[in-house]
Short mmCIF file of C-alpha atoms in Angstrom, two decimals:
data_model
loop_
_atom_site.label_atom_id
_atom_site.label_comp_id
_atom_site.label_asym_id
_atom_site.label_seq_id
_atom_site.Cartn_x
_atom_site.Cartn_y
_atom_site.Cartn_z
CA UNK A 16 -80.77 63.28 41.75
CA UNK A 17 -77.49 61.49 42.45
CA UNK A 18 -74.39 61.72 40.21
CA UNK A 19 -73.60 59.24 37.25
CA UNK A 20 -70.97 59.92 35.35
CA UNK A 21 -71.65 58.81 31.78
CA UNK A 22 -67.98 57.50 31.64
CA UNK A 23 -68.03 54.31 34.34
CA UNK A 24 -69.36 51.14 34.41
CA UNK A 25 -71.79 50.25 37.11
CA UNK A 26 -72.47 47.38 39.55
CA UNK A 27 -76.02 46.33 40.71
CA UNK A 28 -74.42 46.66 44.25
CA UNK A 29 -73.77 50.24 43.23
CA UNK A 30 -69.70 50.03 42.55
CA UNK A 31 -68.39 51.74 39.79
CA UNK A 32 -65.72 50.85 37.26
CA UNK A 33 -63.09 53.22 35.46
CA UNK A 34 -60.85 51.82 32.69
CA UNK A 35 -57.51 53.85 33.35
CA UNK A 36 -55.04 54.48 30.35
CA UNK A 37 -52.94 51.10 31.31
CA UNK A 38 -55.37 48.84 31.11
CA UNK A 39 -55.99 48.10 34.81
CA UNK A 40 -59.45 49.99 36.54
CA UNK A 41 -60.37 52.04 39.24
CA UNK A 42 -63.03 50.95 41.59
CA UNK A 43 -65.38 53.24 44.04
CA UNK A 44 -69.08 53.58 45.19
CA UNK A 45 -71.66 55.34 43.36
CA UNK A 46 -73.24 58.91 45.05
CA UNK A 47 -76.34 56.80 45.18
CA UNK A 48 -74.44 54.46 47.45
CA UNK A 49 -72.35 57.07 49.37
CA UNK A 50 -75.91 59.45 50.39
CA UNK A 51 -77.91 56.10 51.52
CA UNK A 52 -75.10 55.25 53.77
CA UNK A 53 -74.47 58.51 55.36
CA UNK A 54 -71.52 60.28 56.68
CA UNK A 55 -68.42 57.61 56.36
CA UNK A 56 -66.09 57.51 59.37
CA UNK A 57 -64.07 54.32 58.38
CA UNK A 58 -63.11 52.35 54.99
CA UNK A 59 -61.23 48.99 55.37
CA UNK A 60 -59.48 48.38 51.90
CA UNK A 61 -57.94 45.65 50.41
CA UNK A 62 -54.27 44.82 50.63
CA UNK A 63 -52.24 44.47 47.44
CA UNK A 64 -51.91 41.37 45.89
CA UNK A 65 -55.15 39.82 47.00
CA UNK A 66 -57.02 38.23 44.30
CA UNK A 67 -60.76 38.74 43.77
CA UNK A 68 -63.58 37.13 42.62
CA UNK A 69 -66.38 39.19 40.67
CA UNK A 70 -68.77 39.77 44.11
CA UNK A 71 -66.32 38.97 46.75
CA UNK A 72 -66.64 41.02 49.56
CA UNK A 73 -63.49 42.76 49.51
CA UNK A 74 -63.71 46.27 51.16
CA UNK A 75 -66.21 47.94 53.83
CA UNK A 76 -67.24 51.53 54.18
CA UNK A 77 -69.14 52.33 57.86
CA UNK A 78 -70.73 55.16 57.84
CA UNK A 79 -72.11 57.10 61.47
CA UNK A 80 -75.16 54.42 60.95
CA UNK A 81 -73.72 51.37 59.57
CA UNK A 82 -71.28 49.12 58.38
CA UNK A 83 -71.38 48.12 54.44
CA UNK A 84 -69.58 45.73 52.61
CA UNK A 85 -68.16 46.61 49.16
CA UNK A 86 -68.52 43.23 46.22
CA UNK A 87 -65.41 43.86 43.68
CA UNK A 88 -67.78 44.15 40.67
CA UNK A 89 -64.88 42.35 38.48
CA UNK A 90 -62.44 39.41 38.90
CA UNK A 91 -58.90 40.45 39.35
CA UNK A 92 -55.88 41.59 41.45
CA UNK A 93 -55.61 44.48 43.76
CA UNK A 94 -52.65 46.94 43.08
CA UNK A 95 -53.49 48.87 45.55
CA UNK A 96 -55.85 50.17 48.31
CA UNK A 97 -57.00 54.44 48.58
CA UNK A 98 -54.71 54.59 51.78
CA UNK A 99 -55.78 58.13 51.69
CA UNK A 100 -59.09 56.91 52.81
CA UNK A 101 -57.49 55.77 55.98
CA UNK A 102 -57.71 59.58 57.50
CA UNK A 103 -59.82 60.91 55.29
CA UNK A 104 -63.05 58.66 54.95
CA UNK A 105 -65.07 61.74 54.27
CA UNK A 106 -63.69 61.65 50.32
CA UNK A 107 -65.97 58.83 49.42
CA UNK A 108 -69.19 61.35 50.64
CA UNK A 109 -67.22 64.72 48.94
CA UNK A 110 -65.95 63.09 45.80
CA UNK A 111 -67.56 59.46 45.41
CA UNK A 112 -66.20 59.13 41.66
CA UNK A 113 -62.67 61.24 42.94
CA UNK A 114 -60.22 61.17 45.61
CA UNK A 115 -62.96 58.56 46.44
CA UNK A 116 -62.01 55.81 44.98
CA UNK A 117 -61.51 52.57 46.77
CA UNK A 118 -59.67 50.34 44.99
CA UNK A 119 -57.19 49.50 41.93
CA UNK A 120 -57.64 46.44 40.17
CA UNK A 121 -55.53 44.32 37.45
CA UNK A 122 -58.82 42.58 35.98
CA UNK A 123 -58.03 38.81 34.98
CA UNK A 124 -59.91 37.49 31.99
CA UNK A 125 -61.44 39.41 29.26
CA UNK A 126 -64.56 40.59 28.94
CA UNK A 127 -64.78 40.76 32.79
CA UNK A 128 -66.45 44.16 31.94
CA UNK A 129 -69.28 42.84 29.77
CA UNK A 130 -71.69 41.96 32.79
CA UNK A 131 -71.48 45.84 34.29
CA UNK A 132 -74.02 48.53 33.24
CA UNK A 133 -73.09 51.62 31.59
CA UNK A 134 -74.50 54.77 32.91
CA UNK A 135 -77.94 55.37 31.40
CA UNK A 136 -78.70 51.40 32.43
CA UNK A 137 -77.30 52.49 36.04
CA UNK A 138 -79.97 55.17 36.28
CA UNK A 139 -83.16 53.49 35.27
CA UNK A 140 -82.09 50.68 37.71
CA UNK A 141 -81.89 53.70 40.43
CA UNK A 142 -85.37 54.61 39.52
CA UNK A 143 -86.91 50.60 39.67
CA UNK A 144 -85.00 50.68 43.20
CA UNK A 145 -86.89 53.78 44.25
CA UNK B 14 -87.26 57.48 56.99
CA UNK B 15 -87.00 54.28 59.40
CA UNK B 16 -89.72 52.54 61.29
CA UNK B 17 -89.35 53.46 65.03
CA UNK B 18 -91.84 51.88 67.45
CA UNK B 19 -94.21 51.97 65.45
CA UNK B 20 -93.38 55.98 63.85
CA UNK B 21 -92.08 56.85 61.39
CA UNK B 22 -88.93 59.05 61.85
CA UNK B 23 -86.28 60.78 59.92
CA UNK B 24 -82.48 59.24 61.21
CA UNK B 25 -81.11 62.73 58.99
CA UNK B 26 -82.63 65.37 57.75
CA UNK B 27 -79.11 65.86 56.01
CA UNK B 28 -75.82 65.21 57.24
CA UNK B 29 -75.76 62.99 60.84
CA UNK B 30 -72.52 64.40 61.77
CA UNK B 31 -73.79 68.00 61.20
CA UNK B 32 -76.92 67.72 63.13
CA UNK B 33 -74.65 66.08 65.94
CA UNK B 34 -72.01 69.01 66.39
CA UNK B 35 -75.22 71.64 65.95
CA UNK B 36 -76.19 70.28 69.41
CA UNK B 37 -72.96 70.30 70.84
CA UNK B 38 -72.11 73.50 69.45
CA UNK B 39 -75.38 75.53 69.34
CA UNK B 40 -78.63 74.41 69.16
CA UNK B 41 -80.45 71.35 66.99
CA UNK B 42 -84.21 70.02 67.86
CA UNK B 43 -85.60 66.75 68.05
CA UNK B 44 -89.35 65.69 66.88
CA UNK B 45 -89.65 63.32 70.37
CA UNK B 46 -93.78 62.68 69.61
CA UNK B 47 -93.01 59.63 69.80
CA UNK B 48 -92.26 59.25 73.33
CA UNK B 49 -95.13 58.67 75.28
CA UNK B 50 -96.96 61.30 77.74
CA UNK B 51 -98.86 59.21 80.71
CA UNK B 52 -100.32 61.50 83.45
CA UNK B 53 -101.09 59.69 87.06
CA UNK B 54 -103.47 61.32 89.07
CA UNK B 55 -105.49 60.96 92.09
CA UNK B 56 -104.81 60.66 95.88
CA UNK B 57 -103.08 57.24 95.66
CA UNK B 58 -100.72 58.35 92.78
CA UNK B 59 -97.76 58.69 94.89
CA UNK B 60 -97.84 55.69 97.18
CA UNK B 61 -98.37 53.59 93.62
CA UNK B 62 -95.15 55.08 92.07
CA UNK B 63 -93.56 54.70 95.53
CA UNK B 64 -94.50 51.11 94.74
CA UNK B 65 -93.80 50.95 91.30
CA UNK B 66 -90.46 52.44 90.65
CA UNK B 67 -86.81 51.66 91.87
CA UNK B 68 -86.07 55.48 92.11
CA UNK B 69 -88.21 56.92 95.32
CA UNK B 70 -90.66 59.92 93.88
CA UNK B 71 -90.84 60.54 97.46
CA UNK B 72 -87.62 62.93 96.81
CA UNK B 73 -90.06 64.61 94.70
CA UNK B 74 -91.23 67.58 96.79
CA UNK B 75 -91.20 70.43 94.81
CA UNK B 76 -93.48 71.06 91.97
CA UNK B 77 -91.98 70.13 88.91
CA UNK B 78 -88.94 68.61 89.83
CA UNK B 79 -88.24 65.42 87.36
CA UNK B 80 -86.52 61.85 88.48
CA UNK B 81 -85.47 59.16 86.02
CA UNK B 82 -86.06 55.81 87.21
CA UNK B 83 -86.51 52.20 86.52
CA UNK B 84 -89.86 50.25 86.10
CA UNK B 85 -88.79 46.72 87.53
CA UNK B 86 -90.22 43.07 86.75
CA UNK B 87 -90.66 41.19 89.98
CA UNK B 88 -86.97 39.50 89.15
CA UNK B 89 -85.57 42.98 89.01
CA UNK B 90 -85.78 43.16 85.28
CA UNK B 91 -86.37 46.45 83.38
CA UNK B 92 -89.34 46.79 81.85
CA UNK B 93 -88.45 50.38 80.71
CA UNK B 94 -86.52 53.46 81.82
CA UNK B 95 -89.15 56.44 82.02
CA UNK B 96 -88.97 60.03 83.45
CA UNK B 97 -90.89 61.37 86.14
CA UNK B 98 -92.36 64.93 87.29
CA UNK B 99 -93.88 65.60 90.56
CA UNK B 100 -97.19 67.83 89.28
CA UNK B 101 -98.84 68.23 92.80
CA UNK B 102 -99.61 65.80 95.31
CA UNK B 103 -102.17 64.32 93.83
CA UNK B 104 -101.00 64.48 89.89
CA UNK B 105 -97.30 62.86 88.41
CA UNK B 106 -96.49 62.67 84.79
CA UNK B 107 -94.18 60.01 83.18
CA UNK B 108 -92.44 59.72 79.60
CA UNK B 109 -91.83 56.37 78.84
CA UNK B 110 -90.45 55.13 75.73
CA UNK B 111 -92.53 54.73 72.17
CA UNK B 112 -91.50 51.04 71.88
CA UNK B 113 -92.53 49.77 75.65
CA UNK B 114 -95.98 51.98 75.32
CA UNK B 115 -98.38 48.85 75.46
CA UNK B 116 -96.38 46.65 77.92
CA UNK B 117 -95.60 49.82 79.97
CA UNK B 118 -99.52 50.64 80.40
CA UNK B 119 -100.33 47.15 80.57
CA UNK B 120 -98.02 47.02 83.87
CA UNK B 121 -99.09 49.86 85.41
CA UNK B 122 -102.40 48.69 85.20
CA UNK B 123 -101.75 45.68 86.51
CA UNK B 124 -100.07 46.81 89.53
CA UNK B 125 -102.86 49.85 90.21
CA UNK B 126 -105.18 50.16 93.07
CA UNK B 127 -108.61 49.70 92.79
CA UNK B 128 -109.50 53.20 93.80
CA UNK B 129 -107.72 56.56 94.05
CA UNK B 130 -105.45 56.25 90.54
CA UNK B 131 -106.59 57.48 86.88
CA UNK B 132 -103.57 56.43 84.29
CA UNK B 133 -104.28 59.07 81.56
CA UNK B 134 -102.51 58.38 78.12
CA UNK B 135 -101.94 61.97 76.40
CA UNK B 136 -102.00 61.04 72.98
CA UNK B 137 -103.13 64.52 72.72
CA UNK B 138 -99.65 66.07 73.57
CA UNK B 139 -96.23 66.08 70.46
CA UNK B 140 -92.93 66.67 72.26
CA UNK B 141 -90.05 68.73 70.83
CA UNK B 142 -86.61 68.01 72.61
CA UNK B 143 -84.62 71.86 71.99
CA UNK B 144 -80.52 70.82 73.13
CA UNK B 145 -77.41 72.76 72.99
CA UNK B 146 -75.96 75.11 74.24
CA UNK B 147 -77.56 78.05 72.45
CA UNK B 148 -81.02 76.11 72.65
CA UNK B 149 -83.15 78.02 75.48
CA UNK B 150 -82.00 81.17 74.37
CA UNK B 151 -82.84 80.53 70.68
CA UNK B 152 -86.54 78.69 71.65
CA UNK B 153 -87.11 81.03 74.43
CA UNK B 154 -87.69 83.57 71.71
CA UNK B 155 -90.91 81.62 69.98
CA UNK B 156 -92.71 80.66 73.30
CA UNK B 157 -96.03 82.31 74.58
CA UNK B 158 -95.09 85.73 76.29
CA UNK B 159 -96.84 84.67 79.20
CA UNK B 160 -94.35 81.53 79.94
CA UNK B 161 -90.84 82.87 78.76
CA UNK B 162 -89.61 83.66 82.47
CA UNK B 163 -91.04 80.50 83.89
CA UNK B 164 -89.50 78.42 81.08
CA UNK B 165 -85.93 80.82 81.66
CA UNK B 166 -85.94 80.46 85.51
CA UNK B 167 -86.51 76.48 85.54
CA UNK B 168 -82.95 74.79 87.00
CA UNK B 169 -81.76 72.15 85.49
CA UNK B 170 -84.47 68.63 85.58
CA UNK B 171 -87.56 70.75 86.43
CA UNK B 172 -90.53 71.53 84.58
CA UNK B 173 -93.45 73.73 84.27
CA UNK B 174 -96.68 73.82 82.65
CA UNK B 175 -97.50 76.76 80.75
CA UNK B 176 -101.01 77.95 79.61
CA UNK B 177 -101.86 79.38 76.43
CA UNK B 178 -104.87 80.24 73.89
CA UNK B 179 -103.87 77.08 72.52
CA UNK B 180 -103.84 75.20 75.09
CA UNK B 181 -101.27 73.88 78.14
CA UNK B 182 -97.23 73.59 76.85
CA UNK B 183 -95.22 71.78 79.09
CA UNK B 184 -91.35 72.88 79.40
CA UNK B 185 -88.83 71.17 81.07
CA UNK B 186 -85.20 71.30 81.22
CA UNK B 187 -84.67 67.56 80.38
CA UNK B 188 -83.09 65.85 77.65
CA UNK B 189 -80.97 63.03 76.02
CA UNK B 190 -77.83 64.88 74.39
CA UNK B 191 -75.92 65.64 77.62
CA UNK B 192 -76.53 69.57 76.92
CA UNK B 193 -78.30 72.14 78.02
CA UNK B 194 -81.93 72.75 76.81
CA UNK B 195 -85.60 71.93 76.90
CA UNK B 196 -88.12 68.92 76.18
CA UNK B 197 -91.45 71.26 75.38
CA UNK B 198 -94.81 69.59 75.26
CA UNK B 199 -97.24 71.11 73.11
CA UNK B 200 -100.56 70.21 72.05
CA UNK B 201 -100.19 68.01 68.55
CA UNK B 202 -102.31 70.57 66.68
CA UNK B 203 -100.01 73.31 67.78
CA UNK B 204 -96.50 71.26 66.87
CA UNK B 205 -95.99 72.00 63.29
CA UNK B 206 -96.04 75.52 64.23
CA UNK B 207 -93.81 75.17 67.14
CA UNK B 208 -91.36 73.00 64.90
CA UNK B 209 -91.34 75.50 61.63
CA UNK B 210 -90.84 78.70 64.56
CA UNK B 211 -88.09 77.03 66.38
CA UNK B 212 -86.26 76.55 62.64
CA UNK B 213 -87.04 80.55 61.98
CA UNK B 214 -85.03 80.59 65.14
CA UNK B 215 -82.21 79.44 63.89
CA UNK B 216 -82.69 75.77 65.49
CA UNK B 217 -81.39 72.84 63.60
CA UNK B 218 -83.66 70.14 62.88
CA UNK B 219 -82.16 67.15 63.92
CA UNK B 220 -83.02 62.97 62.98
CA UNK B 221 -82.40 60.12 65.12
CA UNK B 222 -78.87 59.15 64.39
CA UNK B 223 -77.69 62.23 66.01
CA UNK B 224 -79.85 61.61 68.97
CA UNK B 225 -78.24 58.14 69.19
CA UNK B 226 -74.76 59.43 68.89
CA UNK B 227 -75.73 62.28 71.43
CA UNK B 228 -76.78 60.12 73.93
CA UNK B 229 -74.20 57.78 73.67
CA UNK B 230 -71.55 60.27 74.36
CA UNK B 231 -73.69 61.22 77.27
CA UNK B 232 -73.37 57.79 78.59
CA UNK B 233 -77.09 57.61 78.84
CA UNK B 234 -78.68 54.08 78.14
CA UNK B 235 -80.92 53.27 75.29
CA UNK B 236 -83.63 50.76 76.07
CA UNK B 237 -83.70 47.61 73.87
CA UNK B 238 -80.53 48.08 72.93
CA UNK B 239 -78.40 48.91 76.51
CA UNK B 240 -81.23 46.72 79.33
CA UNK B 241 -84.30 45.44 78.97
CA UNK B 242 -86.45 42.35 80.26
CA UNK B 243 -83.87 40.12 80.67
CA UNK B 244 -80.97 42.63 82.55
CA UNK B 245 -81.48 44.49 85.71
CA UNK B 246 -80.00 47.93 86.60
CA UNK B 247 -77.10 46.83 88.61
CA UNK B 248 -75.43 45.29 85.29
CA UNK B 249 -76.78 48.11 82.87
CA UNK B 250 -74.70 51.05 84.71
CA UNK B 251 -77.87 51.96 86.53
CA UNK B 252 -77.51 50.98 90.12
CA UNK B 253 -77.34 54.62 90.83
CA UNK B 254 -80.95 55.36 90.02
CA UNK B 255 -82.37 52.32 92.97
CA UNK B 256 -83.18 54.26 96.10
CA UNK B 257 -82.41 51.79 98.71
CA UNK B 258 -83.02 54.03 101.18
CA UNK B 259 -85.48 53.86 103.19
CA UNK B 260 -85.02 50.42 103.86
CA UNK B 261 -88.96 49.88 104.46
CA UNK B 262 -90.01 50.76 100.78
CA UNK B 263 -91.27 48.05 99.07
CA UNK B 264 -90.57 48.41 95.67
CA UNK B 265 -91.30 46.23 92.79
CA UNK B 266 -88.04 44.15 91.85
CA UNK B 267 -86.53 45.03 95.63
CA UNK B 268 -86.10 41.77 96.85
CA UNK B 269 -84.72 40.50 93.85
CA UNK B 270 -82.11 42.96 93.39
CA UNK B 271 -81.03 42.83 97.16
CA UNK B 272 -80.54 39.09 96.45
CA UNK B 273 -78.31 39.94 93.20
CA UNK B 274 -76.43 42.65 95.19
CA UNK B 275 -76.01 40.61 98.24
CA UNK B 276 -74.02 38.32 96.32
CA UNK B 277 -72.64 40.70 93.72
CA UNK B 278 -73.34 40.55 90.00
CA UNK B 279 -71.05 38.71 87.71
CA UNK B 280 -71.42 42.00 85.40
CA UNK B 281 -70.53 45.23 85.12
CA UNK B 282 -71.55 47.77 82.81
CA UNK B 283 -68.77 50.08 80.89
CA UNK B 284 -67.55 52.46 78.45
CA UNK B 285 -65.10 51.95 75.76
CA UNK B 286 -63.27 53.72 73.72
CA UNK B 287 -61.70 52.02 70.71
CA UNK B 288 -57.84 52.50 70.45
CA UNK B 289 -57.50 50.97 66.60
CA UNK B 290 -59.92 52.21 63.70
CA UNK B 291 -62.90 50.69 63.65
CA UNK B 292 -65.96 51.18 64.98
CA UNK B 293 -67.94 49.22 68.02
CA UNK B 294 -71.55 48.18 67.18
CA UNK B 295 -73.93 46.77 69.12
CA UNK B 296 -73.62 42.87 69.89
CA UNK B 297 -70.07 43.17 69.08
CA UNK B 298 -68.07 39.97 71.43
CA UNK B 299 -65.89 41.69 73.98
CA UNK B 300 -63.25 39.37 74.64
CA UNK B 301 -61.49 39.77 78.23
CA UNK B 302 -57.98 37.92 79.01
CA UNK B 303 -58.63 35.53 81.70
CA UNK B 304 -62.26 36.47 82.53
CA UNK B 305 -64.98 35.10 79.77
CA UNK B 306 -66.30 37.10 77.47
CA UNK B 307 -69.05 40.49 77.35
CA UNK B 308 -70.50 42.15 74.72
CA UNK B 309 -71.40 45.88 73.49
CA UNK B 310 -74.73 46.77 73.89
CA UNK B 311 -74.47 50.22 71.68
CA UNK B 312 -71.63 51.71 69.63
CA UNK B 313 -70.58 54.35 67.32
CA UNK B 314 -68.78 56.39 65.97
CA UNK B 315 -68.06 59.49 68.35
CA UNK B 316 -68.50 62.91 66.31
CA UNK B 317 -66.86 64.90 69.07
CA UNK B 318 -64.31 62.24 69.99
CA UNK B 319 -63.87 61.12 66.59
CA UNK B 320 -63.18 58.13 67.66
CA UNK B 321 -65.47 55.02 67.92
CA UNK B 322 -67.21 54.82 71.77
CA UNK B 323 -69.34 52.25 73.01
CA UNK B 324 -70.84 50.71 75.91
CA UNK B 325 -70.58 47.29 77.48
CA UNK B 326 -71.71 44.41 79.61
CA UNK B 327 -68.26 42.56 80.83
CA UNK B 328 -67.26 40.52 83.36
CA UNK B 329 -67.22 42.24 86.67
CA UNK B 330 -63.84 41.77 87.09
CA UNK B 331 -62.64 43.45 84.02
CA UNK B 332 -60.07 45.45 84.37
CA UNK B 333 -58.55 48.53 81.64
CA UNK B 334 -58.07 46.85 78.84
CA UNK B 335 -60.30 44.67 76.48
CA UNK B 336 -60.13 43.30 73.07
CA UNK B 337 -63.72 43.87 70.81
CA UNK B 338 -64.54 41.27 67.90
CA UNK B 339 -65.17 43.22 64.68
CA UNK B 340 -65.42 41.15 61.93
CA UNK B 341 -63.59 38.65 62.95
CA UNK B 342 -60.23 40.85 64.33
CA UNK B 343 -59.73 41.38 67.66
CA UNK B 344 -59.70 44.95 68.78
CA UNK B 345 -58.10 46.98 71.38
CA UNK B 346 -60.53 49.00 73.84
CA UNK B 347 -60.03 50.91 76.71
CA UNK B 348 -62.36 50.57 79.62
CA UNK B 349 -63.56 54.30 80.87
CA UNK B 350 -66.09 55.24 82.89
CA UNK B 351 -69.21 56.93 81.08
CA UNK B 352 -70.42 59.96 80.22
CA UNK B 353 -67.78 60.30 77.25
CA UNK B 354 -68.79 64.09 76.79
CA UNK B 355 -70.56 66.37 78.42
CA UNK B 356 -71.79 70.10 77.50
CA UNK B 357 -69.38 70.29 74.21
CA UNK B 358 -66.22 69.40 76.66
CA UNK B 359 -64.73 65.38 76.73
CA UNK B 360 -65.20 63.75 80.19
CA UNK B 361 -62.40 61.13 79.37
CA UNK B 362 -58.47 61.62 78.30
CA UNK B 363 -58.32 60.24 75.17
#
């Protein structure tokens, strides 16, 4: 059974979403998403300041198999990119929801949130994907 | 699970990079039923593969002794890439690839004598592919008694059949990984057994992404993906397996490729290593200052390198640098000369 922590917000193309303290959120891949693809030997993130559409390809994660795209699952503004992903790829497979994380997003508009599923809606959609 | 010429196969049992560096650094196994068994016999068997083949099984004079060739099309073409043991003079058996199994039979029926030739599909035989470097010593342990010191005094691309209560194993030190080890054939009632002793052993089972990474680092071509139909082996890096010599075999594809190397091939066939991060895939555009344009036929990411390796068709001019298309950015690449690694040790300065 993969990991889904009851605190994030999930997209159906299995990003997740952390409110931080100021507002802004914290985007990743599920461990659903991180055990399909494999071991990950290269992340491209997004440079700071780019503006993103909810779905717009805006990152990609290759694992040994093959190269995925990553859809911000919000609209908004990147802060900043995991440049510790750079060397390290490997922390999206060990800690997914962690030192994982891909992204850091200003979201623009409110209620941009409203669309994403919370946990327990994440894992029944898991199981009809099964 | 994937879909693989028609099988069903595992491309990890758990992690790919794991099941890679078990090879390289001890011993991981392969489930190769897939690849198909074809045993030639009768007293025109040799002149036909003499006939059939752009590698000469007339070097074949010992029993047992393996050669890895190319079946041509008439226009040089490769219909498949297919391994070869001299049995006795009268019986040779082939392993041709899962995915060319129809055409493959098809063709060699096609080209057979009337008389003197039996083509012998054995569907009946599941292959297990041992590699590393800790592989024979590890397997050697679960094999019949009776066959350990045969098996242990093969050299390297040699085989030897081995009979049993159960029936005839084959062992021969071949493989794909560019390591030491064995491909066993075993009757496909006895394989589960062979498989769950060989893990007891202390084998790791291994899927097929590690065998593609494996064999890419070992420079060794992947059919479908590297040649096929519509290349011939003087632009897939495999001019080296045509026996030209003698001059007065005739050869299926001969004249064909005499014509293409009589006026020299526009391509070349390469290795590349990536010098940004990235990683080269397969139909990636390989862009070449001044000369055109190639393209990689396989890439990955290189678990021993860890850095992305591929090969390529280019421009036969191409010289030590190119620039690779991913996504849209142009990469740079450095042209080197395959294998990439062989037996745990780097074959290029990186």
């Amino acid at each position: 059974m993969s990991n889904v922590p009851a605190d994030l917000k999930f997209a159906k193309s299995h990003e997740w979403v952390r409110t931080l303290a100021d507002g802004t959120v914290e985007v990743g891949i599920s461990d659903h998403a991180q055990s399909a693809l494999g071991d990950l030997v290269f992340v491209e993130t997004p440079a700071a300041g780019r503006a993103l559409q909810a779905g717009e390809a805006c990152a990609v994660v290759e694992s040994v198999k093959a190269a995925s795209d990553v859809y911000s699952p919000v609209p908004g503004e990147v802060i900043e990119g995991n440049g510790g992903l750079a060397d390290a790829p490997e922390s999206i497979n060990e800690e997914p929801y962690g030192k994982g994380w891909i992204m850091r997003l200003k979201v623009s508009g409110a209620g941009a949130l409203d669309g994403l599923m919370d946990a327990a809606a994440y894992e029944r959609f898991l199981e009809t994907e099964a | 699970m994937v879909d693989f010429g028609g099988w069903d196969m595992p491309v990890n049992y758990g992690s790919q990079i794991e099941e890679h560096h078990a090879v390289r650094r001890d011993a991981g196994m392969f489930d190769v039923s897939h690849m198909c068994v074809v045993d030639l016999k009768g007293p025109q068997t040799g002149d036909f593969l003499r006939r059939l083949l752009a590698n000469d099984v007339g070097r074949l004079t010992t029993p047992g002794k393996a050669l890895y060739s190319c079946m041509l099309q008439d226009d040089g073409g490769v219909i498949d890439d297919l391994i070869v043991y001299y049995m006795n003079s009268t019986w040779y058996r082939a392993v041709v690839n899962a995915g060319t199994r129809d055409k493959d039979l098809a063709w060699m029926r096609r080209q057979a004598p009337a008389e003197g030739l039996e083509i012998i599909e054995r569907t009946d035989l599941a292959m297990i592919a041992v590699q590393g470097p800790q592989a024979r010593e590890k397997a050697v342990t679960v094999l019949p008694a009776e066959g350990r010191d045969a098996a242990m005094a093969l050299d390297i691309f040699y085989g030897v059949p081995i009979q049993t209560e159960n029936g005839e194993l084959f062992v021969a030190r071949t493989g794909y990984t560019g390591e030491d080890g064995w491909e066993i054939m075993v009757p496909a009632a006895s394989a589960a057994t062979l498989w769950n002793n060989l893990i007891k052993a202390g084998i790791a089972s291994c899927g097929l992404g590690a065998r593609d990474t494996l064999r890419l680092e070992a420079g060794m071509n992947l059919y479908g993906s590297d040649m096929d139909e519509s290349k011939h082996p003087l632009e897939s890096g495999l001019g080296w397996t045509v026996a030209w010599k003698p001059a007065d075999r005739a050869f299926v594809g001969r004249p064909a490729l005499e014509a293409i190397k009589a006026a020299g091939s526009p391509n070349k066939f390469v290795g590349l290593v990536l010098e940004e991060r990235g990683v080269l895939r397969g139909h990636q555009k390989v862009v070449v200052e001044g000369l055109g344009e190639g393209e990689v036929t396989s890439g990955t990411f290189s678990p021993t390198l860890e850095r992305s390796i591929g090969l390529a068709r280019v421009p036969a001019g191409t010289g030590e640098k190119v620039q690779v298309d991913i996504r849209g950015k142009l990469l740079s690449a450095r042209v080197v000369k395959p294998p990439f690694v062989r037996n745990g040790k780097s074959c290029i300065t990186l």
